[in-house]
């Protein structure tokens, strides 16, 4: 049986520059392999030419539309300020554009759909009201829980203050969303329980995954004292982690001959300034077309996150390639990993530094972590099994009938 899916994404799922793009790309592939005919609609905000993305996405999807998101950053921030004052969840408007909504309306005229899948909370504003009953929300992370980590770790910064003020408001909005749609996908057991309290019986566990077939363990352990920081550098949680690493952790290292390499897309100007303050040699690589050479050249990955929700795909990718990981409790939250079995977990800056020093020298421990980490991702985090869970949720949702194009998508979405 042929089924049609409308897939709504806040950014194109190519290139694979963040956890969200990796998840969306692999879910698209898995659903296409299971016979779904997919219409992909994505907002474009990063300036990468559309022509560079189309071949990868058109190989998977029946139709692709990438709509420019023309709302300037100051306007977005002004919307957040208004929402804080009026006690409205900023997710309602953060990615909203009348032009993009009209583009979606025009795109949807071409086909009817059996189901809709959208990723992350702000994208919900684009879902026409009459489609709710056959819509699946792929949450990526529980915003209420993410804002809790932000307010706890950054209590005096503007982000932390906004998180504290917005948290209960966001919980109400998140509850409205999961109660409005047919089903919600959670990436961890903790978040599944949280969403199930809001919409009992309508939540499925569909964790983040890793391409265990495509990502093979690296050949060996480098001898040079090099380690890696990797992540989307435009994401505030990663920026906070990098500042924490440079300001609080690295000054406590004993090995001053070590080299830190920073890899990540869209680094703001502040990243160069952070790198310059590092007490050890630091190389800012920024965006790289292929991360494998950096995986091969470094002894381990550091993920010193203090803010976050969902689960970290970069940890799964590292473990799949035999790259040991030092992280925090927040960094590995929701993953089936254990301290000194799969990863090293350290929440105190001095403790984190001690483990960096240890893994720069201890080949036996690094090798054991690499081997066991790979075994764990093979056992729990292959995209094929995760894709099957998402497919089942969409099939169950689609059996309620076919969705015809809405009469006025802009009017129903802007509410």
Short mmCIF file of N, CA and C in Angstrom, two decimals, residues 205-309:
data_model
loop_
_atom_site.label_atom_id
_atom_site.label_comp_id
_atom_site.label_asym_id
_atom_site.label_seq_id
_atom_site.Cartn_x
_atom_site.Cartn_y
_atom_site.Cartn_z
N UNK A 205 8.35 5.78 22.24
CA UNK A 205 9.79 5.99 22.35
C UNK A 205 10.44 5.73 21.00
N UNK A 206 11.11 6.75 20.46
CA UNK A 206 11.86 6.62 19.19
C UNK A 206 13.18 7.36 19.39
N UNK A 207 14.18 6.70 19.97
CA UNK A 207 15.42 7.39 20.35
C UNK A 207 16.20 7.90 19.16
N UNK A 208 17.16 8.76 19.44
CA UNK A 208 18.13 9.13 18.42
C UNK A 208 18.98 7.91 18.09
N UNK A 209 19.58 7.95 16.91
CA UNK A 209 20.34 6.79 16.48
C UNK A 209 21.64 7.15 15.81
N UNK A 210 22.26 6.12 15.24
CA UNK A 210 23.54 6.28 14.57
C UNK A 210 23.59 5.30 13.41
N UNK A 211 24.30 5.70 12.37
CA UNK A 211 24.45 4.86 11.18
C UNK A 211 25.52 3.80 11.46
N UNK A 212 25.12 2.71 12.13
CA UNK A 212 26.09 1.71 12.55
C UNK A 212 26.68 0.95 11.37
N UNK A 213 25.96 0.92 10.25
CA UNK A 213 26.52 0.27 9.06
C UNK A 213 27.53 1.17 8.36
N UNK A 214 27.23 2.47 8.30
CA UNK A 214 28.10 3.38 7.58
C UNK A 214 29.29 3.88 8.37
N UNK A 215 29.15 3.99 9.69
CA UNK A 215 30.23 4.48 10.54
C UNK A 215 30.96 3.30 11.18
N UNK A 216 32.16 3.04 10.72
CA UNK A 216 32.94 1.91 11.23
C UNK A 216 33.97 2.39 12.25
N UNK A 217 34.37 1.52 13.19
CA UNK A 217 35.40 1.90 14.16
C UNK A 217 36.69 2.29 13.46
N UNK A 218 37.35 3.29 13.98
CA UNK A 218 38.61 3.74 13.38
C UNK A 218 39.70 2.70 13.59
N UNK A 219 40.79 2.91 12.89
CA UNK A 219 41.83 1.89 12.86
C UNK A 219 42.61 1.74 14.15
N UNK A 220 42.86 2.80 14.89
CA UNK A 220 43.67 2.70 16.09
C UNK A 220 43.60 3.97 16.91
N UNK A 221 44.37 3.99 18.00
CA UNK A 221 44.37 5.12 18.92
C UNK A 221 45.57 6.02 18.63
N UNK A 222 45.35 7.31 18.31
CA UNK A 222 46.47 8.21 18.05
C UNK A 222 47.37 8.36 19.27
N UNK A 223 48.64 8.50 19.04
CA UNK A 223 49.56 8.68 20.14
C UNK A 223 49.71 10.10 20.60
N UNK A 224 49.46 11.07 19.73
CA UNK A 224 49.62 12.48 20.08
C UNK A 224 48.56 12.93 21.08
N UNK A 225 48.90 13.86 21.97
CA UNK A 225 47.95 14.33 23.00
C UNK A 225 46.95 15.33 22.43
N UNK A 226 46.05 14.82 21.61
CA UNK A 226 45.05 15.68 20.96
C UNK A 226 43.65 15.22 21.35
N UNK A 227 42.76 16.18 21.56
CA UNK A 227 41.37 15.82 21.81
C UNK A 227 40.45 16.82 21.11
N UNK A 228 39.16 16.47 21.02
CA UNK A 228 38.24 17.11 20.09
C UNK A 228 37.01 17.64 20.81
N UNK A 229 36.59 18.85 20.42
CA UNK A 229 35.27 19.39 20.77
C UNK A 229 34.50 19.55 19.48
N UNK A 230 33.27 19.03 19.42
CA UNK A 230 32.54 19.04 18.16
C UNK A 230 31.06 19.32 18.41
N UNK A 231 30.45 20.15 17.56
CA UNK A 231 29.03 20.44 17.68
C UNK A 231 28.68 21.70 16.92
N UNK A 232 27.41 21.87 16.63
CA UNK A 232 26.94 23.07 15.95
C UNK A 232 27.24 24.28 16.82
N UNK A 233 28.09 25.19 16.32
CA UNK A 233 28.58 26.29 17.14
C UNK A 233 27.61 27.48 17.19
N UNK A 234 26.52 27.40 16.45
CA UNK A 234 25.49 28.43 16.56
C UNK A 234 24.46 28.09 17.63
N UNK A 235 24.57 26.89 18.20
CA UNK A 235 23.63 26.42 19.22
C UNK A 235 24.11 26.88 20.59
N UNK A 236 23.27 27.55 21.33
CA UNK A 236 23.68 28.19 22.58
C UNK A 236 24.22 27.19 23.60
N UNK A 237 23.64 25.98 23.66
CA UNK A 237 24.13 24.99 24.62
C UNK A 237 25.57 24.58 24.32
N UNK A 238 25.91 24.46 23.03
CA UNK A 238 27.29 24.12 22.67
C UNK A 238 28.25 25.27 22.96
N UNK A 239 27.80 26.50 22.73
CA UNK A 239 28.63 27.65 23.06
C UNK A 239 28.90 27.72 24.56
N UNK A 240 27.87 27.47 25.36
CA UNK A 240 28.06 27.45 26.81
C UNK A 240 29.06 26.35 27.19
N UNK A 241 28.95 25.18 26.56
CA UNK A 241 29.86 24.08 26.87
C UNK A 241 31.30 24.43 26.51
N UNK A 242 31.49 25.12 25.39
CA UNK A 242 32.84 25.51 24.98
C UNK A 242 33.43 26.54 25.94
N UNK A 243 32.63 27.52 26.34
CA UNK A 243 33.10 28.50 27.32
C UNK A 243 33.47 27.82 28.64
N UNK A 244 32.65 26.90 29.09
CA UNK A 244 32.90 26.14 30.32
C UNK A 244 34.20 25.35 30.21
N UNK A 245 34.42 24.73 29.06
CA UNK A 245 35.63 23.96 28.84
C UNK A 245 36.88 24.84 28.94
N UNK A 246 36.85 25.97 28.23
CA UNK A 246 38.03 26.83 28.15
C UNK A 246 38.26 27.58 29.47
N UNK A 247 37.20 28.06 30.10
CA UNK A 247 37.35 28.91 31.28
C UNK A 247 37.50 28.14 32.59
N UNK A 248 36.83 26.98 32.71
CA UNK A 248 36.78 26.28 33.98
C UNK A 248 37.55 24.96 34.02
N UNK A 249 37.60 24.27 32.88
CA UNK A 249 38.20 22.93 32.87
C UNK A 249 39.67 22.96 32.46
N UNK A 250 39.97 23.56 31.32
CA UNK A 250 41.33 23.51 30.78
C UNK A 250 42.38 24.14 31.70
N UNK A 251 42.07 25.20 32.45
CA UNK A 251 43.09 25.74 33.35
C UNK A 251 43.56 24.74 34.40
N UNK A 252 42.78 23.66 34.63
CA UNK A 252 43.13 22.67 35.64
C UNK A 252 43.89 21.48 35.07
N UNK A 253 44.17 21.48 33.77
CA UNK A 253 44.93 20.39 33.15
C UNK A 253 46.38 20.41 33.60
N UNK A 254 46.95 19.21 33.75
CA UNK A 254 48.38 19.07 33.98
C UNK A 254 49.15 19.01 32.66
N UNK A 255 48.55 18.38 31.66
CA UNK A 255 49.20 18.23 30.36
C UNK A 255 49.05 19.50 29.53
N UNK A 256 50.02 20.38 29.61
CA UNK A 256 49.94 21.63 28.88
C UNK A 256 50.43 21.50 27.43
N UNK A 257 50.88 20.29 27.06
CA UNK A 257 51.30 20.07 25.68
C UNK A 257 50.15 19.56 24.82
N UNK A 258 48.95 19.46 25.38
CA UNK A 258 47.80 18.93 24.63
C UNK A 258 47.30 19.94 23.61
N UNK A 259 46.62 19.43 22.58
CA UNK A 259 46.01 20.26 21.54
C UNK A 259 44.52 20.01 21.51
N UNK A 260 43.73 21.06 21.65
CA UNK A 260 42.28 21.00 21.50
C UNK A 260 41.91 21.46 20.10
N UNK A 261 41.07 20.68 19.41
CA UNK A 261 40.54 21.07 18.11
C UNK A 261 39.03 21.27 18.22
N UNK A 262 38.55 22.39 17.71
CA UNK A 262 37.13 22.74 17.76
C UNK A 262 36.54 22.62 16.36
N UNK A 263 35.56 21.74 16.20
CA UNK A 263 34.91 21.52 14.91
C UNK A 263 33.42 21.81 15.06
N UNK A 264 32.85 22.58 14.13
CA UNK A 264 31.42 22.83 14.19
C UNK A 264 30.97 23.84 13.16
N UNK A 265 29.73 23.74 12.78
CA UNK A 265 29.18 24.61 11.75
C UNK A 265 28.79 25.96 12.32
N UNK A 266 28.77 26.99 11.46
CA UNK A 266 28.29 28.34 11.74
C UNK A 266 28.86 28.93 13.03
N UNK A 267 30.17 28.95 13.19
CA UNK A 267 30.73 29.54 14.42
C UNK A 267 30.58 31.06 14.41
N UNK A 268 29.98 31.64 15.44
CA UNK A 268 29.93 33.10 15.53
C UNK A 268 31.31 33.65 15.86
N UNK A 269 31.45 34.96 15.76
CA UNK A 269 32.75 35.59 16.01
C UNK A 269 33.25 35.32 17.42
N UNK A 270 32.35 35.11 18.36
CA UNK A 270 32.77 34.89 19.74
C UNK A 270 33.57 33.62 19.92
N UNK A 271 33.40 32.65 19.02
CA UNK A 271 34.12 31.38 19.17
C UNK A 271 35.62 31.59 19.01
N UNK A 272 36.03 32.42 18.07
CA UNK A 272 37.46 32.72 17.89
C UNK A 272 38.03 33.36 19.15
N UNK A 273 37.27 34.25 19.77
CA UNK A 273 37.73 34.89 21.00
C UNK A 273 37.85 33.87 22.13
N UNK A 274 36.91 32.94 22.21
CA UNK A 274 36.98 31.89 23.22
C UNK A 274 38.23 31.04 23.01
N UNK A 275 38.49 30.66 21.76
CA UNK A 275 39.65 29.83 21.45
C UNK A 275 40.95 30.55 21.82
N UNK A 276 41.01 31.84 21.62
CA UNK A 276 42.21 32.60 21.94
C UNK A 276 42.48 32.63 23.44
N UNK A 277 41.44 32.48 24.24
CA UNK A 277 41.62 32.50 25.71
C UNK A 277 42.04 31.14 26.27
N UNK A 278 42.08 30.13 25.44
CA UNK A 278 42.40 28.79 25.92
C UNK A 278 43.82 28.73 26.48
N UNK A 279 44.01 28.08 27.63
CA UNK A 279 45.34 27.98 28.22
C UNK A 279 46.22 26.92 27.55
N UNK A 280 45.68 26.14 26.63
CA UNK A 280 46.49 25.20 25.86
C UNK A 280 46.33 25.52 24.38
N UNK A 281 47.18 24.93 23.55
CA UNK A 281 47.09 25.15 22.11
C UNK A 281 45.72 24.72 21.60
N UNK A 282 45.09 25.57 20.81
CA UNK A 282 43.72 25.31 20.34
C UNK A 282 43.61 25.67 18.86
N UNK A 283 43.04 24.74 18.11
CA UNK A 283 42.83 24.95 16.67
C UNK A 283 41.34 25.04 16.40
N UNK A 284 40.88 26.16 15.85
CA UNK A 284 39.48 26.33 15.47
C UNK A 284 39.31 25.94 14.01
N UNK A 285 38.81 24.74 13.78
CA UNK A 285 38.59 24.26 12.41
C UNK A 285 37.28 24.78 11.84
N UNK A 286 36.28 25.05 12.71
CA UNK A 286 34.97 25.50 12.23
C UNK A 286 34.25 24.40 11.45
N UNK A 287 33.52 24.81 10.42
CA UNK A 287 32.82 23.82 9.60
C UNK A 287 33.80 23.02 8.75
N UNK A 288 33.63 21.70 8.75
CA UNK A 288 34.45 20.84 7.90
C UNK A 288 33.50 19.93 7.11
N UNK A 289 33.83 19.66 5.85
CA UNK A 289 32.93 18.82 5.04
C UNK A 289 32.90 17.37 5.48
N UNK A 290 33.94 16.92 6.18
CA UNK A 290 34.01 15.53 6.62
C UNK A 290 34.70 15.49 7.97
N UNK A 291 34.04 14.89 8.97
CA UNK A 291 34.59 14.86 10.32
C UNK A 291 35.51 13.67 10.57
N UNK A 292 35.48 12.67 9.70
CA UNK A 292 36.24 11.44 9.95
C UNK A 292 37.74 11.71 10.16
N UNK A 293 38.40 12.58 9.38
CA UNK A 293 39.83 12.83 9.65
C UNK A 293 40.09 13.34 11.07
N UNK A 294 39.16 14.09 11.63
CA UNK A 294 39.32 14.60 12.99
C UNK A 294 39.07 13.51 14.02
N UNK A 295 38.16 12.61 13.72
CA UNK A 295 37.96 11.44 14.58
C UNK A 295 39.22 10.58 14.60
N UNK A 296 39.84 10.40 13.45
CA UNK A 296 41.05 9.59 13.35
C UNK A 296 42.23 10.24 14.09
N UNK A 297 42.30 11.57 14.08
CA UNK A 297 43.49 12.27 14.58
C UNK A 297 43.46 12.55 16.08
N UNK A 298 42.30 12.41 16.73
CA UNK A 298 42.17 12.78 18.14
C UNK A 298 41.92 11.57 19.02
N UNK A 299 42.39 11.64 20.25
CA UNK A 299 42.26 10.50 21.16
C UNK A 299 40.85 10.34 21.69
N UNK A 300 40.13 11.44 21.88
CA UNK A 300 38.79 11.35 22.44
C UNK A 300 38.02 12.63 22.16
N UNK A 301 36.71 12.58 22.44
CA UNK A 301 35.79 13.72 22.28
C UNK A 301 35.38 14.20 23.66
N UNK A 302 35.35 15.53 23.84
CA UNK A 302 34.81 16.09 25.09
C UNK A 302 33.45 16.73 24.80
N UNK A 303 32.48 16.45 25.69
CA UNK A 303 31.11 16.99 25.56
C UNK A 303 30.71 17.54 26.93
N UNK A 304 31.25 18.70 27.31
CA UNK A 304 30.99 19.24 28.66
C UNK A 304 29.70 20.06 28.75
N UNK A 305 28.61 19.49 28.34
CA UNK A 305 27.34 20.22 28.30
C UNK A 305 26.78 20.44 29.70
N UNK A 306 26.24 21.62 29.91
CA UNK A 306 25.52 21.94 31.14
C UNK A 306 24.04 22.23 30.88
N UNK A 307 23.70 22.43 29.60
CA UNK A 307 22.33 22.73 29.18
C UNK A 307 21.95 21.74 28.09
N UNK A 308 20.71 21.25 28.13
CA UNK A 308 20.30 20.38 27.04
C UNK A 308 19.01 19.65 27.31
N UNK A 309 18.44 19.13 26.23
CA UNK A 309 17.29 18.26 26.28
C UNK A 309 17.48 17.21 25.22
#
